[in-house]
RNA sequence: UGCCCGAUGGUGUAACGGUAGCACAGCAGACUCUGGAUCUGUUUGUCAUGGUUCAAAUCCAUGUCGGGCAGCCA
């Protein structure tokens, strides 16, 4: 493994062996050097309106990575300010995915809070202040142990701050910096202007603060229907930055919220909730993607105008991940799920964290991938080969080698005694001696891969052919004597003879034979359903133009019944397997004793396939 | 015709005024009881034009190209 030769930061081998470096980490370490913060605090703030995907994984690795490298904390916070789009299903899946991804790497950096806790009101220099510090499972923050011995911890929710956000809104109105606006949504659009055309002031802009205060309280009390009024910041309708043109801070939504129930009928907008949530939690570095760059002036404006007593968080933006041969937007992923084009959010072909997990990808591989792609402000397209490489590198080190035949062709060894069974010793993982060995039964009839026999092979084909020899891994060198075909001319069986002295360790075992193939003893074979996954799309940029669904790969899933060596009967979900010469596999969650189901995580690199493609 | 951001081999990134490096991909070879892994070698790059400087990928200016911004979404 070759990595840039920076200082090793790792005592135990989880994740990349070196400390990454990028422009955001540079900012963080400058801030640390300048003693601007006593402890770094980042946050991962998903909206619970979909499942997490590999783009979120990049963000999680960044935010938790910075926390662990600096001895800081990364809060998991649900940015749940829009009850009509969010669901408890997503808050649960998100927690599961985050914990899985940071497992044994940064789980001691996960910032949580005592269950049910909301911000404390404190006074700093005579100013009222709201604060909700983090706790971690390691308890390096005393907050968690305040009352009960063992406190149950939970993630942060922006919706836990609705009361405080409301207070902040009141303060803004009192300062003459926000007003209740009676424009309809359509009128608000018209008044906003366009990027190259200034907007115009709302007729309600100069409404007295007392009147706005009264109206805002009545909005909260539920006196007005949806869409009839908003709370708006009073900034500048002529600003070249559209987000500074008196942005909406609150809207009316008579809707139940998954976390706060029916308590509220006004909900804060992202821009108002996010900066203040960061502040309340004591976030130091609020890291988000590039599309929020234009929102930063508003982020800073709100915090500054409120004249808050504690240090303010700073927002920094990086480029989101674009990966070839897939789509990344939650909207499109949801479309695939809702239209039944995949089996669910965790379909192994999905770029979701749950899909990748189900496919057999490990958190280590994902973290290594995130490390390799880096963090910049350049909006590029990452080659899937980078992901695939990270997955292979990880699996090569950990996978148990097994023999399994995906498309069986029966071979009868005519000179091998009928009924005889030999137990052959096989290596579990040549990359890891501690994985040990196992025995594989061998008998007169074996299955080999159909691809490993050709009647009229092209040049450079060094597997089995009529009259040719090949080595059966761990067993004998065999020679193809005759080809048995059915009435239609299809090859159904091979009759071969074995060089009985050529067994591993035997007299003629050292003979130079170009090809070695895998096999499974017919009477001992165990059946398994094997799901062969391929890329979900046929083109690198499915959403480049037109309907992305036009580019779905019709062959992204093929199901076969494989013949497996008997030990595979005891396969477990925690392990990864390499079916030798084929691919890496993991047990699917639908697998059951007696009814094995394997997912192909990723194929082995195949130089022969490349060779055949050339001609 | 507005504002913000960006541009380094095929792709993704490093170089923080001083030898353009790394990874992936590609190609060639060695080794191999996995056509895997491993090892060796190798092709290909600073968007353009000016300026500042002994010296520019790096600083400045202009241009070109790309991305983002007009939800009561996040």
PDB file of C-alpha atoms in Angstrom, chain A residues 151 386 591:
ATOM      1  CA  UNK A 151     -27.969   8.561  30.464  1.00  0.00           C
ATOM      2  CA  UNK A 386     -11.287   4.594  -7.752  1.00  0.00           C
ATOM      3  CA  UNK A 591     -29.791 -15.596   3.168  1.00  0.00           C
TER       4      UNK A 591
END
